[in-house]
Amino acid sequence: MFPYLNIDVEKSIDEFIETNKKLSNGVKYMMDIKDLESDSTPKDISYTEDKMKLYHYKSQCEKVSKTPTLIVYALVNRQYMMDIQPDRSVIKKLLESGLDIYIIDWGYPKQEDMYLTMDDYINGYINNAVDHILKTNNVDKVNLMGICQGGTFSSIYSSLYPEKVKNLVTMVTPIDFGVDEGLLFKWGKHLNIDNMVDAYGVLPGDLMNSGYLMLKPFQLMLDKYVNLVDNIHKPDIMTNFIRMEKWIFDSPGQVGETLRQFVNDLYKGNKLVKGELKLGDKEVNLKNITMPLLNIYAEYDHLVPPSSSAALNDLVSSTDKELASFSVGHIGMYVSSKSQKEIAPKLANWLLERD
């Protein structure tokens, strides 16, 4: 002990040795990881079109819902976040509850896709996927479940084709882009998207990721790595951490013309709420949404302000509509313990009651 420096040398040396031991074991463990078990729930490819794949999950119980459910994920990041690991898979939980689940994988767009528009995605790919499901299952309607930007697309689709949608579920979905909350919404209103699209054609996923990290720089780029040192010797925690890191940085590029319209018409023009949005020759009117609606938002969402999501319920004509929230963040909606204990059961029960 050096009293004048208030340092316990013996204790400091022990802590130094222990930390090195943890780091050594952690590095050894990371080198041995081979299978992260993401996206492992059994499924088949049911339909493909260009780079889009439509997966159909294998049933996991004897009694399955009459109405198939199509999940439409955002163009940003990858859809397997809903099947991130076997013991935290929203997909697996929904299947075990008796839902018949399809999901769209948008793939990784290349330069040849730069001219695809929102019209192509919604009136093209989503509509063709829905028609395929209707024909395959010999039914008249599907349940539509939209995630984040996929929820915006699903709401637009439901307003254009209400006769094909039995129930609409939206989760952490931006609808009212006029709200002045959240850094992403503030940036979106001032972003020179035209220059970026003209320069890149397809915006690199890494560029988009850098922007998302800047929304919470200390937490996303510093805190989580500093805190990791304390747990680096624990295999389960390290596997979960690396699994999430892989998903976060598995970012597809963004098709320029679609992103241009999304930013200009929605973030800047707020045309969806104003009833001024057009896709191709079709005018989008959210009042055409008459089917039951379950709209779920995350109370601590740093990407989509809750008020932006909640606005949908006042813009539709549905008489059977519910607004629900959970005390989680944007991603926690799918990977937290609440996703298994509360959120997935809520989704399944609400849809099965209206099957």
Coordinates of C-alpha atoms in Angstrom, one line a residue:
M1 CA 0.0 0.0 0.0
F2 CA 1.2 3.5 -0.9
P3 CA -0.8 5.6 1.6
Y4 CA 0.2 8.9 0.1
L5 CA -1.1 7.8 -3.3
N6 CA -4.1 5.8 -1.8
I7 CA -3.2 2.9 -4.0
D8 CA -3.4 -0.8 -2.9
V9 CA -0.6 -2.2 -5.1
E10 CA -1.3 -5.8 -4.3
K11 CA -5.0 -5.5 -5.1
S12 CA -4.3 -3.6 -8.3
I13 CA -1.9 -6.4 -9.5
D14 CA -4.6 -9.0 -8.7
E15 CA -7.2 -7.0 -10.7
F16 CA -4.7 -6.6 -13.6
I17 CA -4.1 -10.4 -13.7
E18 CA -7.8 -11.2 -13.5
T19 CA -8.7 -8.8 -16.3
N20 CA -6.0 -10.3 -18.5
K21 CA -7.3 -13.7 -17.8
K22 CA -10.8 -12.6 -18.8
L23 CA -9.5 -11.0 -22.0
S24 CA -7.5 -14.1 -22.9
N25 CA -10.4 -16.5 -22.3
G26 CA -12.8 -14.1 -24.2
V27 CA -10.5 -13.9 -27.2
K28 CA -10.1 -17.7 -27.2
Y29 CA -13.9 -18.1 -27.0
M30 CA -14.5 -15.7 -29.8
M31 CA -12.1 -17.6 -32.1
D32 CA -14.0 -20.8 -31.4
I33 CA -17.5 -19.5 -32.3
K34 CA -18.8 -21.2 -35.4
D35 CA -22.6 -21.1 -35.4
L36 CA -24.5 -18.1 -34.2
E37 CA -27.9 -19.8 -34.8
S38 CA -29.7 -16.7 -36.2
D39 CA -32.4 -17.2 -38.8
S40 CA -32.6 -20.9 -37.8
T41 CA -36.4 -21.5 -37.6
P42 CA -37.2 -24.0 -40.4
K43 CA -38.7 -22.5 -43.6
D44 CA -39.0 -22.9 -47.3
I45 CA -38.7 -20.4 -50.2
S46 CA -42.3 -20.0 -51.4
Y47 CA -41.8 -17.4 -54.1
T48 CA -39.1 -15.3 -55.6
E49 CA -39.0 -12.2 -57.8
D50 CA -35.8 -10.5 -58.7
K51 CA -33.8 -10.2 -55.4
M52 CA -36.9 -10.6 -53.3
K53 CA -37.6 -14.0 -51.6
L54 CA -40.8 -14.9 -49.9
Y55 CA -40.2 -17.5 -47.1
H56 CA -42.9 -19.7 -45.6
Y57 CA -42.2 -21.0 -42.1
K58 CA -43.0 -24.6 -41.2
S59 CA -45.8 -25.0 -38.8
Q60 CA -44.9 -25.9 -35.2
C61 CA -48.3 -26.9 -33.9
E62 CA -51.3 -29.1 -35.1
K63 CA -53.9 -26.3 -35.2
V64 CA -53.0 -23.5 -37.6
S65 CA -54.8 -20.3 -38.3
K66 CA -57.0 -20.1 -41.4
T67 CA -55.6 -16.8 -42.4
P68 CA -51.9 -16.7 -43.4
T69 CA -49.8 -13.8 -42.0
L70 CA -47.3 -11.9 -44.2
I71 CA -44.6 -10.0 -42.4
V72 CA -43.2 -7.1 -44.3
Y73 CA -39.8 -6.0 -42.9
A74 CA -38.1 -2.6 -43.6
L75 CA -35.6 -2.2 -46.4
V76 CA -33.1 -1.2 -43.8
N77 CA -31.3 -4.1 -42.0
R78 CA -32.4 -7.7 -42.3
Q79 CA -35.6 -9.5 -41.5
Y80 CA -33.9 -12.3 -39.4
M81 CA -33.9 -9.9 -36.4
M82 CA -37.3 -11.5 -35.8
D83 CA -35.6 -14.9 -35.6
I84 CA -32.3 -13.7 -34.0
Q85 CA -31.8 -16.8 -31.8
P86 CA -33.8 -19.9 -30.9
D87 CA -34.7 -18.8 -27.4
R88 CA -35.5 -15.2 -28.4
S89 CA -37.3 -15.7 -31.7
V90 CA -40.5 -13.8 -32.3
I91 CA -41.2 -15.9 -35.4
K92 CA -40.9 -19.2 -33.4
K93 CA -43.2 -17.9 -30.7
L94 CA -45.8 -16.9 -33.3
L95 CA -45.6 -20.3 -34.9
E96 CA -46.0 -22.1 -31.6
S97 CA -49.1 -20.0 -31.0
G98 CA -50.7 -21.3 -34.2
L99 CA -50.1 -18.6 -36.8
D100 CA -49.2 -19.4 -40.4
I101 CA -46.2 -17.2 -41.1
Y102 CA -44.7 -15.8 -44.3
I103 CA -41.9 -13.2 -44.4
I104 CA -40.3 -11.1 -47.2
D105 CA -36.5 -11.0 -47.5
W106 CA -35.7 -8.0 -49.6
G107 CA -32.1 -9.2 -50.3
Y108 CA -29.2 -7.0 -51.1
P109 CA -29.9 -4.4 -53.9
K110 CA -27.1 -3.7 -56.4
Q111 CA -26.6 -0.8 -58.9
E112 CA -29.0 -2.4 -61.4
D113 CA -31.8 -1.9 -58.8
M114 CA -31.2 1.8 -58.4
Y115 CA -34.3 2.9 -60.3
L116 CA -36.7 0.8 -58.3
T117 CA -39.4 3.0 -56.7
M118 CA -41.8 2.7 -53.8
D119 CA -44.4 1.9 -56.5
D120 CA -42.3 -1.1 -57.5
Y121 CA -42.0 -2.3 -53.9
I122 CA -45.6 -1.9 -52.9
N123 CA -47.7 -2.3 -56.0
G124 CA -45.1 -4.7 -57.4
Y125 CA -43.3 -7.0 -55.0
I126 CA -45.7 -6.8 -52.0
N127 CA -48.8 -7.2 -54.1
N128 CA -47.3 -10.1 -56.0
A129 CA -46.3 -11.8 -52.8
V130 CA -49.8 -11.3 -51.4
D131 CA -51.4 -12.7 -54.6
H132 CA -49.1 -15.7 -54.4
I133 CA -50.1 -16.4 -50.8
L134 CA -53.8 -16.0 -51.6
K135 CA -53.6 -18.4 -54.5
T136 CA -51.4 -21.0 -52.6
N137 CA -53.7 -21.1 -49.6
N138 CA -57.0 -20.6 -51.6
V139 CA -58.1 -17.7 -49.4
D140 CA -59.4 -14.2 -50.1
K141 CA -57.3 -12.2 -47.6
V142 CA -54.1 -12.3 -45.6
N143 CA -53.0 -10.7 -42.3
L144 CA -50.4 -8.1 -42.9
M145 CA -47.8 -7.3 -40.3
G146 CA -45.4 -4.4 -41.1
I147 CA -42.2 -3.7 -39.2
C148 CA -40.8 -0.1 -39.0
Q149 CA -40.6 1.2 -42.7
G150 CA -42.3 -2.1 -43.6
G151 CA -45.2 -0.9 -41.5
T152 CA -45.4 2.3 -43.5
F153 CA -45.4 0.2 -46.7
S154 CA -48.0 -2.2 -45.2
S155 CA -50.3 0.7 -44.3
I156 CA -50.0 2.2 -47.8
Y157 CA -50.7 -1.3 -49.3
S158 CA -53.7 -1.8 -47.0
S159 CA -55.1 1.5 -48.2
L160 CA -54.7 0.6 -51.8
Y161 CA -55.8 -3.1 -51.6
P162 CA -58.2 -3.2 -48.5
E163 CA -60.0 -6.1 -50.1
K164 CA -56.9 -8.3 -49.7
V165 CA -56.1 -7.6 -46.1
K166 CA -58.1 -9.2 -43.2
N167 CA -56.1 -7.6 -40.3
L168 CA -53.4 -5.0 -40.3
V169 CA -50.6 -5.0 -37.6
T170 CA -48.1 -2.2 -37.6
M171 CA -45.1 -2.2 -35.3
V172 CA -42.7 0.8 -34.5
T173 CA -44.0 2.3 -37.7
P174 CA -43.4 5.9 -38.8
I175 CA -46.6 7.5 -40.1
D176 CA -46.7 11.1 -39.2
F177 CA -43.4 12.5 -40.3
G178 CA -44.3 16.0 -39.3
V179 CA -43.6 15.4 -35.6
D180 CA -40.6 17.4 -34.4
E181 CA -39.2 14.7 -32.2
G182 CA -36.2 12.4 -32.5
L183 CA -32.9 13.2 -34.2
L184 CA -33.6 11.0 -37.3
F185 CA -36.8 12.9 -38.0
K186 CA -35.0 16.2 -37.6
W187 CA -32.2 15.1 -40.0
G188 CA -34.7 13.7 -42.5
K189 CA -36.3 17.1 -43.0
H190 CA -33.0 18.8 -43.9
L191 CA -31.2 15.9 -45.7
N192 CA -30.1 16.7 -49.3
I193 CA -31.2 13.2 -50.5
D194 CA -31.2 14.2 -54.1
N195 CA -27.5 14.8 -54.2
M196 CA -26.8 11.6 -52.3
V197 CA -29.0 9.5 -54.6
D198 CA -27.5 11.1 -57.7
A199 CA -24.0 10.4 -56.4
Y200 CA -24.5 6.8 -55.2
G201 CA -27.5 5.3 -57.1
V202 CA -27.7 2.7 -54.3
L203 CA -26.6 4.2 -51.0
P204 CA -24.1 1.9 -49.2
G205 CA -25.3 0.1 -46.2
D206 CA -22.2 1.1 -44.2
L207 CA -23.0 4.8 -44.9
M208 CA -26.5 4.3 -43.6
N209 CA -25.2 2.5 -40.6
S210 CA -22.8 5.3 -39.7
G211 CA -25.8 7.7 -39.7
Y212 CA -27.7 5.5 -37.3
L213 CA -24.8 5.1 -34.9
M214 CA -24.5 8.9 -34.7
L215 CA -28.1 9.0 -33.3
K216 CA -26.7 7.7 -30.0
P217 CA -22.9 7.9 -30.4
F218 CA -21.8 7.3 -26.8
Q219 CA -24.1 4.4 -26.1
L220 CA -23.7 2.7 -29.5
M221 CA -20.0 3.3 -30.2
L222 CA -18.5 3.5 -26.7
D223 CA -20.5 2.2 -23.8
K224 CA -21.4 -1.2 -25.1
Y225 CA -17.8 -2.0 -25.9
V226 CA -16.5 -0.8 -22.6
N227 CA -19.1 -2.7 -20.7
L228 CA -18.3 -5.8 -22.7
V229 CA -14.9 -6.2 -21.0
D230 CA -16.6 -7.2 -17.7
N231 CA -18.4 -10.1 -19.5
I232 CA -15.9 -11.1 -22.2
H233 CA -15.2 -14.4 -20.4
K234 CA -18.9 -15.4 -20.4
P235 CA -19.7 -17.5 -23.5
D236 CA -23.5 -17.0 -23.5
I237 CA -23.2 -13.2 -23.2
M238 CA -20.5 -13.0 -25.8
T239 CA -22.5 -15.1 -28.2
N240 CA -25.5 -12.9 -27.8
F241 CA -23.3 -9.8 -28.2
I242 CA -21.7 -11.0 -31.4
R243 CA -25.0 -12.2 -32.8
M244 CA -26.4 -8.7 -32.4
E245 CA -23.3 -7.0 -33.8
K246 CA -23.5 -9.3 -36.9
W247 CA -27.2 -8.3 -37.4
I248 CA -26.5 -4.6 -36.8
F249 CA -23.7 -4.4 -39.4
D250 CA -25.5 -6.7 -41.9
S251 CA -26.9 -3.7 -43.7
P252 CA -28.1 -3.8 -47.3
G253 CA -27.7 -0.8 -49.5
Q254 CA -30.7 1.4 -50.0
V255 CA -32.2 1.8 -53.5
G256 CA -31.8 5.4 -54.5
E257 CA -35.1 6.2 -56.1
T258 CA -37.1 4.6 -53.3
L259 CA -35.1 6.4 -50.6
R260 CA -35.5 9.7 -52.6
Q261 CA -39.3 9.4 -52.5
F262 CA -39.4 8.2 -48.9
V263 CA -37.4 11.2 -47.7
N264 CA -38.9 13.9 -50.0
D265 CA -42.5 12.8 -49.9
L266 CA -42.7 11.6 -46.3
Y267 CA -40.0 13.1 -44.1
K268 CA -40.1 16.5 -45.9
G269 CA -43.6 16.6 -47.4
N270 CA -45.5 14.4 -44.8
K271 CA -47.7 13.5 -47.8
L272 CA -49.0 10.2 -46.3
V273 CA -50.7 12.1 -43.5
K274 CA -51.9 14.9 -45.7
G275 CA -53.4 12.5 -48.2
E276 CA -51.2 13.8 -51.0
L277 CA -49.0 10.7 -51.6
K278 CA -49.1 9.0 -55.0
L279 CA -47.6 5.7 -56.1
G280 CA -47.6 5.4 -59.8
D281 CA -51.1 6.4 -60.8
K282 CA -52.6 5.5 -57.5
E283 CA -53.5 8.0 -54.8
V284 CA -52.9 6.8 -51.2
N285 CA -55.7 7.5 -48.8
L286 CA -55.3 6.0 -45.3
K287 CA -59.1 6.4 -44.8
N288 CA -59.5 3.4 -47.1
I289 CA -58.1 1.3 -44.3
T290 CA -61.2 -0.3 -42.8
M291 CA -59.9 -3.7 -41.5
P292 CA -59.0 -4.3 -37.8
L293 CA -55.8 -2.5 -36.9
L294 CA -53.3 -3.3 -34.1
N295 CA -50.8 -0.5 -33.9
I296 CA -47.8 -1.1 -31.5
Y297 CA -45.1 1.3 -30.6
A298 CA -42.0 1.2 -28.4
E299 CA -42.1 3.7 -25.5
Y300 CA -38.3 4.3 -25.7
D301 CA -37.9 4.3 -29.4
H302 CA -35.0 6.5 -30.5
L303 CA -35.6 5.9 -34.3
V304 CA -39.4 6.3 -34.6
P305 CA -41.1 8.7 -32.1
P306 CA -44.1 7.1 -30.5
S307 CA -46.3 10.1 -31.6
S308 CA -45.4 9.4 -35.2
S309 CA -46.6 5.8 -34.9
A310 CA -49.7 6.6 -32.8
A311 CA -51.0 9.0 -35.4
L312 CA -52.2 6.1 -37.6
N313 CA -55.1 5.2 -35.4
D314 CA -56.7 8.6 -36.0
L315 CA -56.2 8.5 -39.8
V316 CA -57.9 5.2 -40.6
S317 CA -61.6 4.3 -40.9
S318 CA -61.3 1.0 -39.0
T319 CA -63.8 0.7 -36.1
D320 CA -61.9 -2.2 -34.6
K321 CA -58.5 -0.6 -33.8
E322 CA -56.1 -0.8 -30.9
L323 CA -53.1 1.2 -29.9
A324 CA -50.6 -0.6 -27.7
S325 CA -47.2 0.2 -26.3
F326 CA -44.4 -1.6 -24.5
S327 CA -41.6 -0.3 -22.3
V328 CA -38.8 -1.2 -24.7
G329 CA -36.7 0.4 -27.4
H330 CA -37.0 0.0 -31.2
I331 CA -34.9 -3.2 -31.3
G332 CA -36.0 -4.4 -27.9
M333 CA -39.5 -4.9 -29.4
Y334 CA -38.0 -8.1 -31.0
V335 CA -35.0 -9.2 -29.0
S336 CA -35.8 -8.4 -25.3
S337 CA -37.3 -10.7 -22.8
K338 CA -40.6 -8.8 -23.1
S339 CA -40.7 -9.8 -26.8
Q340 CA -41.1 -13.4 -25.7
K341 CA -43.3 -12.9 -22.6
E342 CA -45.6 -10.1 -23.6
I343 CA -45.2 -8.8 -27.2
A344 CA -45.3 -12.1 -29.3
P345 CA -48.3 -13.4 -27.2
K346 CA -50.1 -10.1 -27.7
L347 CA -49.6 -10.3 -31.5
A348 CA -50.7 -14.0 -31.7
N349 CA -53.8 -13.6 -29.5
W350 CA -55.0 -10.5 -31.3
L351 CA -54.7 -12.1 -34.7
L352 CA -56.2 -15.5 -33.6
E353 CA -59.2 -13.7 -32.1
R354 CA -59.9 -12.2 -35.5
D355 CA -59.1 -15.3 -37.6

